[in-house]
Coordinates of C-alpha atoms in Angstrom, one line a residue:
M1 CA 85.7 45.3 107.2
T2 CA 87.0 48.2 109.2
L3 CA 90.8 48.3 109.4
P4 CA 92.8 49.0 112.5
K5 CA 93.9 52.5 113.1
S6 CA 97.6 53.1 112.8
S7 CA 97.8 56.6 114.6
W8 CA 96.3 58.4 117.5
Y9 CA 94.8 62.1 116.9
V10 CA 93.9 65.2 118.4
G11 CA 90.5 66.8 117.5
C12 CA 90.8 70.1 115.8
S13 CA 87.4 71.4 116.6
P14 CA 88.1 73.7 118.5
R15 CA 91.8 73.8 117.8
D16 CA 92.3 76.2 120.7
P17 CA 91.6 74.5 124.0
R18 CA 90.8 77.6 125.7
K19 CA 87.5 77.6 123.9
L20 CA 86.4 74.4 125.7
V21 CA 85.7 76.4 128.8
P22 CA 82.9 78.8 127.5
E23 CA 81.7 75.9 125.3
L24 CA 81.2 73.6 128.4
N25 CA 79.7 76.4 130.3
L26 CA 77.0 76.5 127.5
L27 CA 76.7 72.7 127.6
V28 CA 75.9 72.6 131.3
Q29 CA 72.2 73.1 130.7
Y30 CA 72.1 69.6 128.9
D31 CA 73.6 67.9 131.8
G32 CA 71.5 65.0 132.6
R33 CA 69.2 65.3 129.7
E34 CA 68.7 63.4 126.6
W35 CA 71.4 64.1 124.0
S36 CA 69.3 63.5 120.8
E37 CA 69.6 65.2 117.4
T38 CA 67.1 67.9 118.6
E39 CA 69.4 68.9 121.6
Q40 CA 72.6 68.6 119.5
I41 CA 71.1 71.1 116.9
E42 CA 70.0 73.4 119.7
F43 CA 73.4 73.3 121.2
A44 CA 75.1 74.0 117.7
E45 CA 72.9 77.1 117.3
A46 CA 73.7 78.4 120.7
L47 CA 77.4 77.9 119.9
A48 CA 77.1 80.4 117.0
G49 CA 76.4 83.0 119.7
L50 CA 79.6 82.7 121.5
K51 CA 82.2 85.4 120.8
S52 CA 85.0 82.7 120.9
F53 CA 83.1 80.4 118.3
E54 CA 84.4 80.8 114.8
G55 CA 82.9 79.4 111.7
E56 CA 79.5 78.6 110.5
G57 CA 79.3 75.0 111.7
Y58 CA 78.7 72.4 108.9
G59 CA 75.8 73.9 107.0
K60 CA 72.7 71.9 107.6
E61 CA 74.6 69.3 109.6
L62 CA 74.4 71.2 112.9
G63 CA 73.9 68.0 114.8
F64 CA 77.4 67.0 113.5
T65 CA 78.8 70.4 114.7
A66 CA 77.6 69.7 118.2
R67 CA 78.9 66.1 118.3
D68 CA 82.2 67.2 116.9
R69 CA 82.7 69.8 119.6
V70 CA 81.6 67.4 122.3
A71 CA 83.8 64.6 121.0
K72 CA 86.9 66.4 122.3
M73 CA 85.2 67.1 125.6
K74 CA 84.6 63.3 125.9
T75 CA 88.3 62.7 125.2
Y76 CA 89.5 64.9 128.0
G77 CA 86.8 63.7 130.4
F78 CA 84.8 66.6 130.8
V79 CA 81.7 65.0 129.3
Y80 CA 80.3 61.5 128.7
V81 CA 77.2 60.0 127.2
S82 CA 75.5 56.8 128.7
K83 CA 72.7 54.7 127.4
E84 CA 69.8 54.9 130.0
A85 CA 66.3 53.3 129.4
G86 CA 67.2 53.3 125.7
K87 CA 68.2 57.0 125.4
D88 CA 71.5 58.8 125.2
I89 CA 71.9 60.9 128.3
L90 CA 74.7 63.6 128.5
H91 CA 76.6 64.0 131.8
I92 CA 79.0 66.8 132.7
T93 CA 81.7 65.3 134.9
D94 CA 83.0 67.0 138.0
A95 CA 86.2 67.9 136.0
G96 CA 83.9 69.6 133.5
K97 CA 82.2 71.6 136.1
A98 CA 85.6 72.3 137.8
I99 CA 87.4 73.7 134.8
I100 CA 84.3 76.2 134.4
E101 CA 84.5 77.4 137.9
S102 CA 88.3 77.3 138.5
R103 CA 90.4 80.4 138.6
I104 CA 93.3 78.3 137.3
P105 CA 91.8 76.1 134.4
E106 CA 95.3 75.4 133.2
E107 CA 95.9 73.0 136.3
I108 CA 92.5 71.2 135.8
F109 CA 93.3 70.7 132.0
L110 CA 96.8 69.4 133.0
K111 CA 95.3 66.8 135.1
Q112 CA 92.8 65.7 132.4
M113 CA 95.6 65.8 129.8
I114 CA 97.8 63.4 132.0
K115 CA 94.9 60.9 132.2
W116 CA 94.3 61.0 128.4
Q117 CA 94.9 57.5 127.0
Y118 CA 94.6 54.8 124.4
P119 CA 92.6 52.7 124.7
S120 CA 89.8 54.6 126.3
Y121 CA 86.0 54.5 126.3
Q122 CA 86.1 56.4 123.1
H123 CA 88.8 54.3 121.6
K124 CA 88.1 50.9 122.8
S125 CA 87.2 48.8 119.7
E126 CA 89.8 46.1 119.3
N127 CA 88.9 46.2 115.4
Q128 CA 90.1 49.9 115.4
Y129 CA 92.3 50.3 118.4
P130 CA 93.9 46.8 119.2
T131 CA 95.4 46.8 122.6
K132 CA 98.5 45.0 121.1
S133 CA 99.2 48.2 119.1
F134 CA 97.8 50.9 121.3
H135 CA 99.3 51.4 124.8
L136 CA 99.8 55.1 125.3
R137 CA 99.1 58.4 127.2
P138 CA 99.4 61.0 124.3
F139 CA 100.2 63.9 126.6
I140 CA 102.9 62.1 128.5
L141 CA 104.3 60.8 125.4
S142 CA 104.5 64.3 124.0
L143 CA 106.1 65.6 127.3
K144 CA 108.8 62.8 127.1
L145 CA 109.7 63.7 123.6
I146 CA 110.0 67.4 124.5
S147 CA 112.2 66.7 127.4
A148 CA 114.4 64.2 125.8
L149 CA 114.9 66.1 122.6
D150 CA 115.2 69.7 124.0
G151 CA 111.9 70.6 122.3
M152 CA 109.7 69.4 119.6
T153 CA 108.6 71.2 116.3
K154 CA 105.2 70.9 114.6
A155 CA 106.8 68.9 111.8
E156 CA 108.4 66.5 114.2
F157 CA 105.0 65.9 116.0
A158 CA 103.2 65.3 112.6
I159 CA 105.9 62.9 111.3
F160 CA 106.8 60.9 114.4
A161 CA 104.5 61.4 117.5
F162 CA 101.0 60.4 116.1
V163 CA 102.3 57.1 114.7
T164 CA 103.9 56.2 118.0
T165 CA 101.0 54.1 119.4
D166 CA 102.8 52.4 122.1
E167 CA 104.6 54.7 124.7
R168 CA 106.9 51.8 125.7
N169 CA 108.7 52.2 122.2
I170 CA 109.6 55.9 122.7
D171 CA 113.3 55.3 122.6
L172 CA 112.9 54.1 118.9
T173 CA 110.9 57.5 118.2
I174 CA 113.6 59.6 119.9
K175 CA 116.2 57.8 117.8
E176 CA 114.3 58.4 114.6
I177 CA 113.8 62.1 115.4
S178 CA 117.6 62.6 115.9
E179 CA 118.3 60.9 112.7
Y180 CA 115.7 63.2 111.0
R181 CA 117.2 66.3 112.5
A182 CA 120.9 65.4 111.5
K183 CA 119.6 64.9 107.8
R184 CA 117.4 68.0 107.8
G185 CA 120.3 70.1 109.2
S186 CA 122.5 69.3 106.2
I187 CA 119.8 70.7 103.9
T188 CA 120.0 74.4 102.9
G189 CA 116.9 76.5 102.0
R190 CA 113.4 76.7 103.4
T191 CA 111.8 75.1 100.4
K192 CA 114.1 72.2 100.4
K193 CA 113.6 71.7 104.1
L194 CA 109.8 71.7 103.8
A195 CA 110.0 69.3 101.0
F196 CA 112.1 67.0 103.2
D197 CA 109.5 67.2 105.8
D198 CA 106.8 66.2 103.4
E199 CA 108.7 63.4 102.1
C200 CA 109.4 62.1 105.6
L201 CA 105.8 62.3 106.6
N202 CA 104.5 60.6 103.3
Q203 CA 107.0 57.9 103.8
K204 CA 105.9 57.4 107.4
L205 CA 102.3 57.2 106.5
K206 CA 103.0 54.8 103.7
S207 CA 105.0 52.6 106.0
I208 CA 101.8 52.2 108.3
N209 CA 99.3 52.0 105.5
S210 CA 97.5 55.2 106.7
S211 CA 94.8 56.6 104.4
I212 CA 94.7 60.0 106.2
Q213 CA 95.9 63.0 104.3
S214 CA 99.3 64.3 105.3
S215 CA 97.8 67.8 105.7
S216 CA 95.7 66.4 108.6
F217 CA 98.9 65.5 110.5
Y218 CA 100.2 69.1 110.3
D219 CA 96.8 70.3 111.5
M220 CA 96.8 67.9 114.4
A221 CA 100.4 68.9 115.3
D222 CA 99.3 72.6 115.3
A223 CA 96.3 71.6 117.7
L224 CA 98.5 69.4 119.9
T225 CA 101.1 72.3 120.5
R226 CA 98.1 74.6 121.5
H227 CA 96.8 71.9 123.9
L228 CA 100.3 71.4 125.4
R229 CA 100.7 75.2 125.9
F230 CA 97.3 75.5 127.7
T231 CA 99.0 73.7 130.6
P232 CA 101.5 75.3 132.6
L233 CA 104.4 73.0 131.7
F234 CA 105.5 74.5 128.3
T235 CA 106.7 77.5 126.6
T236 CA 108.5 78.0 123.2
R237 CA 111.8 78.8 121.7
G238 CA 112.2 79.5 118.0
N239 CA 110.2 76.6 116.2
R240 CA 110.2 74.4 119.1
I241 CA 107.8 73.9 122.1
I242 CA 110.0 73.4 125.0
L243 CA 109.7 72.8 129.0
S244 CA 109.1 75.9 130.9
E245 CA 111.7 76.1 133.8
N246 CA 108.9 77.4 136.1
M247 CA 107.4 74.0 136.0
R248 CA 110.3 71.6 135.3
P249 CA 110.1 69.8 138.6
L250 CA 106.4 69.1 138.0
A251 CA 107.2 67.8 134.4
E252 CA 110.0 65.5 135.5
W253 CA 107.8 64.0 138.1
I254 CA 105.2 63.2 135.6
I255 CA 107.8 61.8 133.2
F256 CA 109.2 59.4 135.8
Q257 CA 105.8 57.9 136.8
P258 CA 105.3 54.3 135.8
I259 CA 103.1 53.6 132.5
I260 CA 99.7 52.7 133.8
I261 CA 96.7 52.4 131.5
N262 CA 93.3 52.4 133.3
Q263 CA 91.8 49.1 132.4
E264 CA 88.1 50.2 133.1
Y265 CA 87.8 51.7 129.6
T266 CA 85.0 49.4 128.5
D267 CA 82.7 50.5 131.2
V268 CA 81.6 54.2 130.7
K269 CA 80.5 55.0 134.3
K270 CA 83.7 53.3 135.8
F271 CA 86.0 54.9 133.2
Y272 CA 84.5 58.4 133.8
S273 CA 84.4 58.2 137.5
Y274 CA 88.4 58.2 137.0
M275 CA 88.6 60.2 134.0
G276 CA 86.1 62.8 135.1
N277 CA 87.5 63.2 138.5
P278 CA 89.4 66.7 138.8
N279 CA 91.3 65.6 141.8
L280 CA 93.2 62.8 140.1
P281 CA 96.0 62.1 139.4
I282 CA 97.5 63.5 142.7
T283 CA 100.5 65.3 141.6
P284 CA 103.3 67.4 143.4
L285 CA 100.9 70.4 143.1
D286 CA 98.7 68.5 145.6
N287 CA 101.4 68.4 148.2
K288 CA 101.6 71.4 150.4
S289 CA 105.6 71.3 150.9
T290 CA 106.2 71.0 147.3
I291 CA 103.9 74.0 146.4
V292 CA 105.5 76.1 149.0
K293 CA 108.9 75.3 147.6
M294 CA 107.7 76.2 144.1
I295 CA 106.2 79.5 145.6
S296 CA 109.4 80.4 147.2
I297 CA 111.5 79.8 144.1
I298 CA 109.1 82.1 142.0
Y299 CA 109.0 84.7 144.8
K300 CA 112.7 85.0 144.9
Q301 CA 112.8 85.3 141.1
I302 CA 110.2 88.1 141.4
I303 CA 112.4 89.9 144.1
V304 CA 115.3 90.0 141.8
L305 CA 113.2 91.3 138.9
S306 CA 111.4 94.0 141.1
K307 CA 114.8 95.2 142.5
Q308 CA 115.9 95.9 138.9
I309 CA 113.1 98.3 138.4
G310 CA 113.1 99.7 141.9
I311 CA 109.8 98.3 143.1
V312 CA 109.3 96.9 146.6
I313 CA 106.9 93.9 146.7
S314 CA 104.7 92.8 149.4
A315 CA 105.6 89.8 151.7
L316 CA 104.2 86.3 151.2
P317 CA 101.3 85.4 153.3
D318 CA 101.3 82.8 156.1
F319 CA 101.3 79.4 154.4
N320 CA 100.1 77.6 157.5
K321 CA 96.7 79.5 157.1
M322 CA 96.3 78.5 153.5
S323 CA 94.6 75.5 152.0
I324 CA 96.0 73.5 149.1
L325 CA 93.8 75.4 146.6
Q326 CA 94.7 78.6 148.0
L327 CA 98.4 77.9 147.6
K328 CA 97.9 76.6 144.0
E329 CA 96.1 79.9 143.2
L330 CA 98.9 81.9 144.9
L331 CA 101.6 80.0 142.8
F332 CA 99.6 80.9 139.6
D333 CA 99.2 84.4 140.7
L334 CA 102.9 84.7 141.4
L335 CA 103.7 83.3 137.8
N336 CA 101.5 86.1 136.5
E337 CA 103.5 88.7 138.8
K338 CA 106.6 87.4 137.5
K339 CA 105.4 87.9 134.0
K340 CA 104.5 91.5 134.7
Y341 CA 108.0 92.3 136.0
L342 CA 109.5 90.5 133.1
Q343 CA 107.5 92.7 130.8
I344 CA 108.5 95.8 132.6
N345 CA 112.2 94.8 132.4
L346 CA 111.8 94.1 128.8
E347 CA 110.2 97.4 128.1
R348 CA 113.0 99.1 129.8
D349 CA 115.9 97.2 128.1
I350 CA 114.6 96.9 124.6
Q351 CA 115.7 100.3 123.5
K352 CA 119.2 99.1 123.6
E353 CA 120.9 98.9 120.1
P354 CA 121.6 95.1 120.2
Q355 CA 117.9 94.6 120.8
K356 CA 117.2 96.2 117.3
K357 CA 119.3 93.6 115.5
E358 CA 117.6 90.8 117.2
I359 CA 114.1 92.1 116.5
I360 CA 115.0 92.5 112.8
E361 CA 116.4 89.0 112.6
M362 CA 113.3 87.7 114.2
F363 CA 111.2 89.3 111.5
S364 CA 113.2 87.3 109.1
H365 CA 112.6 84.1 111.1
I366 CA 108.9 84.9 111.2
V367 CA 108.6 85.5 107.4
E368 CA 110.4 82.3 106.7
R369 CA 108.2 80.5 109.2
E370 CA 110.9 79.4 111.4
V371 CA 109.0 79.9 114.5
I372 CA 106.3 77.7 116.0
D373 CA 103.4 80.0 115.5
P374 CA 104.4 82.7 112.8
A375 CA 101.3 84.8 112.9
T376 CA 101.3 85.2 116.8
Y377 CA 105.0 85.7 116.8
F378 CA 104.6 88.5 114.2
E379 CA 102.3 90.2 116.6
W380 CA 104.8 89.7 119.4
N381 CA 107.8 90.8 117.5
M382 CA 106.0 94.0 116.2
W383 CA 105.1 94.8 119.8
R384 CA 108.9 94.6 120.6
A385 CA 109.8 96.8 117.6
L386 CA 107.3 99.5 118.7
L387 CA 108.8 99.4 122.1
H388 CA 112.3 99.7 120.7
M389 CA 111.2 103.0 118.9
D390 CA 110.7 104.4 122.4
D391 CA 109.0 107.6 123.3
E392 CA 105.6 106.1 123.8
E393 CA 103.1 106.6 126.7
E394 CA 101.9 103.0 126.4
I395 CA 102.3 100.1 123.9
K396 CA 99.6 97.7 124.8
P397 CA 99.5 94.2 123.3
N398 CA 96.2 92.5 122.8
F399 CA 97.7 89.0 122.1
S400 CA 98.5 86.8 125.1
M401 CA 101.7 85.7 126.7
D402 CA 102.9 82.9 128.9
A403 CA 104.9 83.2 132.1
D404 CA 108.1 83.3 130.1
L405 CA 106.9 86.2 128.1
Q406 CA 106.6 84.2 124.8
P407 CA 103.4 84.6 122.8
T408 CA 100.5 82.1 123.1
N409 CA 97.5 83.3 121.3
S410 CA 96.9 86.0 118.8
A411 CA 94.6 89.1 119.5
G412 CA 90.9 88.4 119.5
G413 CA 88.9 88.9 116.2
N414 CA 87.2 92.0 117.5
M415 CA 90.1 94.1 118.3
G416 CA 93.5 95.3 116.9
D417 CA 96.7 93.6 117.5
I418 CA 98.6 96.3 119.3
E419 CA 97.4 99.7 120.8
A420 CA 100.1 102.4 120.6
H421 CA 99.6 105.6 122.6
Y422 CA 101.8 108.7 122.2
A423 CA 101.6 112.2 123.5
D424 CA 100.2 113.6 120.1
Y425 CA 98.4 110.7 118.6
N426 CA 97.1 107.2 119.0
M427 CA 97.9 104.2 116.6
L428 CA 96.3 100.9 116.2
V429 CA 98.7 98.4 114.7
E430 CA 97.6 95.2 112.8
V431 CA 100.0 92.7 111.2
T432 CA 99.4 89.8 108.8
L433 CA 101.5 87.1 106.9
S434 CA 98.6 86.8 104.4
S435 CA 99.4 87.9 100.8
G436 CA 97.6 88.4 97.4
K437 CA 94.0 88.8 97.0
R438 CA 93.4 86.8 100.2
Q439 CA 95.1 89.6 102.1
A440 CA 92.7 92.3 100.5
N441 CA 89.6 90.1 100.9
T442 CA 90.0 89.1 104.5
E443 CA 92.1 91.9 106.1
T444 CA 91.2 95.3 104.9
E445 CA 87.5 95.4 106.1
P446 CA 88.1 94.2 109.6
V447 CA 91.2 96.3 110.0
W448 CA 89.6 99.7 109.2
R449 CA 86.6 98.7 111.4
H450 CA 89.0 98.1 114.3
V451 CA 90.6 101.4 113.6
G452 CA 87.3 103.1 113.4
N453 CA 86.2 101.7 116.8
F454 CA 89.6 102.6 118.3
Q455 CA 89.2 106.1 117.1
E456 CA 85.9 106.4 118.5
K457 CA 87.2 105.1 121.9
F458 CA 89.8 107.7 122.1
K459 CA 88.1 110.8 120.8
G460 CA 90.0 114.1 121.1
K461 CA 93.2 112.7 119.8
K462 CA 94.4 112.0 116.4
T463 CA 94.2 108.2 115.4
F464 CA 95.9 106.3 112.7
G465 CA 96.0 102.7 111.9
L466 CA 99.1 100.9 110.8
F467 CA 98.8 97.7 108.7
I468 CA 102.0 95.7 108.1
A469 CA 102.6 92.6 105.9
P470 CA 105.6 91.1 104.4
D471 CA 104.3 92.5 101.0
I472 CA 101.3 94.8 100.4
A473 CA 98.9 93.2 97.7
H474 CA 98.1 95.4 94.9
E475 CA 94.4 95.6 96.0
T476 CA 94.9 96.2 99.8
P477 CA 95.5 100.1 99.7
L478 CA 92.3 100.6 97.7
D479 CA 89.8 100.4 100.5
F480 CA 92.1 102.0 102.9
F481 CA 92.4 104.9 100.5
V482 CA 88.6 105.4 100.2
R483 CA 88.1 105.2 104.0
A484 CA 91.0 107.7 104.6
K485 CA 89.7 110.2 101.8
H486 CA 86.1 110.0 102.5
P487 CA 84.0 110.3 105.9
L488 CA 82.4 106.9 105.5
F489 CA 82.6 105.5 109.0
D490 CA 79.8 107.0 111.0
G491 CA 80.5 110.3 109.2
K492 CA 84.3 110.2 109.8
K493 CA 87.3 109.5 107.9
V494 CA 89.5 106.4 109.1
T495 CA 93.3 106.5 108.2
T496 CA 95.0 103.2 107.9
I497 CA 98.5 103.2 106.5
P498 CA 99.5 100.0 104.7
L499 CA 103.3 99.4 105.0
S500 CA 105.5 96.4 103.7
L501 CA 107.5 94.9 106.5
G502 CA 110.6 96.2 104.7
Q503 CA 109.3 99.7 104.7
F504 CA 108.6 99.5 108.5
I505 CA 112.1 98.0 109.2
E506 CA 113.5 101.1 107.4
I507 CA 111.5 103.4 109.7
L508 CA 112.5 101.5 112.7
E509 CA 116.3 101.7 111.8
T510 CA 115.9 105.3 111.2
T511 CA 114.2 105.9 114.6
T512 CA 117.5 104.8 116.2
I513 CA 119.5 107.9 115.1
I514 CA 116.6 110.2 116.3
K515 CA 117.9 111.6 119.7
S516 CA 114.7 113.1 120.9
K517 CA 111.1 113.8 120.3
K518 CA 110.9 110.5 118.2
S519 CA 107.1 110.4 118.4
Q520 CA 106.7 113.8 117.0
K521 CA 109.1 112.8 114.1
L522 CA 107.0 109.8 113.5
Y523 CA 103.8 111.8 113.7
Q524 CA 105.3 113.9 110.9
L525 CA 105.7 110.8 108.7
W526 CA 102.2 109.4 109.3
N527 CA 100.6 112.9 108.5
L528 CA 102.7 113.1 105.2
L529 CA 101.4 109.8 104.3
E530 CA 97.8 110.6 105.2
S531 CA 97.9 114.0 103.4
E532 CA 98.8 112.2 100.1
T533 CA 95.1 110.9 99.9
T534 CA 94.1 114.5 99.0
K535 CA 96.4 114.6 96.1
H536 CA 95.3 111.4 94.4
D537 CA 92.2 109.6 93.1
D538 CA 92.9 106.1 93.8
G539 CA 94.7 103.9 96.4
T540 CA 97.2 102.4 93.9
T541 CA 98.7 105.8 93.0
W542 CA 98.5 107.0 96.7
H543 CA 100.4 103.8 97.9
K544 CA 103.2 104.2 95.0
T545 CA 104.0 107.6 96.6
F546 CA 105.1 105.9 100.0
P547 CA 108.8 105.0 99.1
K548 CA 109.6 108.5 98.1
I549 CA 107.8 110.1 101.0
I550 CA 109.6 107.6 103.4
E551 CA 113.0 108.3 101.8
Q552 CA 112.5 112.1 102.0
W553 CA 111.4 111.9 105.6
K554 CA 114.6 109.8 106.4
K555 CA 116.8 112.5 105.0
E556 CA 115.1 115.2 107.0
V557 CA 115.3 113.5 110.4
K558 CA 118.9 112.6 109.7
A559 CA 119.7 116.2 108.8

């Protein structure tokens, strides 16, 4: 006998919803075709060729890989499978086609997330998803919690959100989260706080007789936050996902709509004619006067930001000559423009002394994992630290940021985290929170390859790699040492300098007292660390010289 479910879920394959677009684009060729094991294996094999695809599928179960990826597309109304003449036929909905073609996929994704519901065609079995227990729209439930509680952490999503299966009971969930926060706030120490989280989650799962492992709920919470942030409604603050002020009016409109569950969920074609319609629901972004008002607000903010840096911006176009779609595109273009000016202002102001203290404090929060996405925040804060050092020609982040200049996604797997360009040299910076043998096994080879490719791209100028982790594992310097000492990368040496975060912060604090030619003084340090490879026969001995060299360099620049 199949027991009823006691929680809803978010698919973790892929965890990052941005990957849905290229995968849907690959799936288009199967639109209207039979969706048998043969086609599923063919699709899974093609997935492996996508740059955005990570992993090796499920071994011999390639068909399962395909079904797993397509299941999420079904959930959000991009795809459905119908039985026709005894065969399973796959269909790409209009929403699926629209998100592939759109300049603003975030808006298409938002509309699909608003319609996400339980029960649905995928989750319609009374044995598993009884309608007396399941009556919710997960995205809107999450939005309401974030709005009511001034944000939500991943742990709070894991413990409380997924087990709230009736949206009409949200007040009880809000009360429970408030009580949880009060108790957690009285606990000191990260370890004890995490233990408290685990205890709360396990108690919650026990109370609903769930057989799902608690770790799965944390994984789903991570996936959910990524899904929420692919819409334009959210940003982050510390360890919470919060509403973006840019889209607060739209968020509040969604929150105050009546709770309506589409009752056509037992009929595949009727359900997906609604779920797969990219024009539904009609939101304020489909109202011309509302969009114009939002555009005007963002434009005024851009004027203020541009004046601060002495840039004159162009006037807005004639709204009367623009379609709704063109106005939407203009709104999102202006949000990107605002981000650009926010970044310019940040780069200008971040050299100030108070900023250094905040940057160093943020490193502590990241190491303690007190931010919502520690790995991405590590890249983001390192970028800010390099800007604070000043004297650069360009510090280029390869990770992505939202309209509020908060980090959203880490740099891609085929590039370094941050590119730093100075008058005398270039540097590729990579950061990681990994430690021990895992650090050495998973980080060193891709890092020196990235540095080598970066070196080839900018021939004619000295190139260094900088690898930073909270602690450098004993094995990590070994391969870096060999590559720096011997010409093994297409006949060239590749220098990557592994520093602990503590060592980097020492250097960061020292640059504050350097009044001029900072990059030249840093260049001296990198050359000193590199030259030590000629004096030693192994990476361990080389790396042990770093503290003494850094200390001597600090004395010289302070003199």
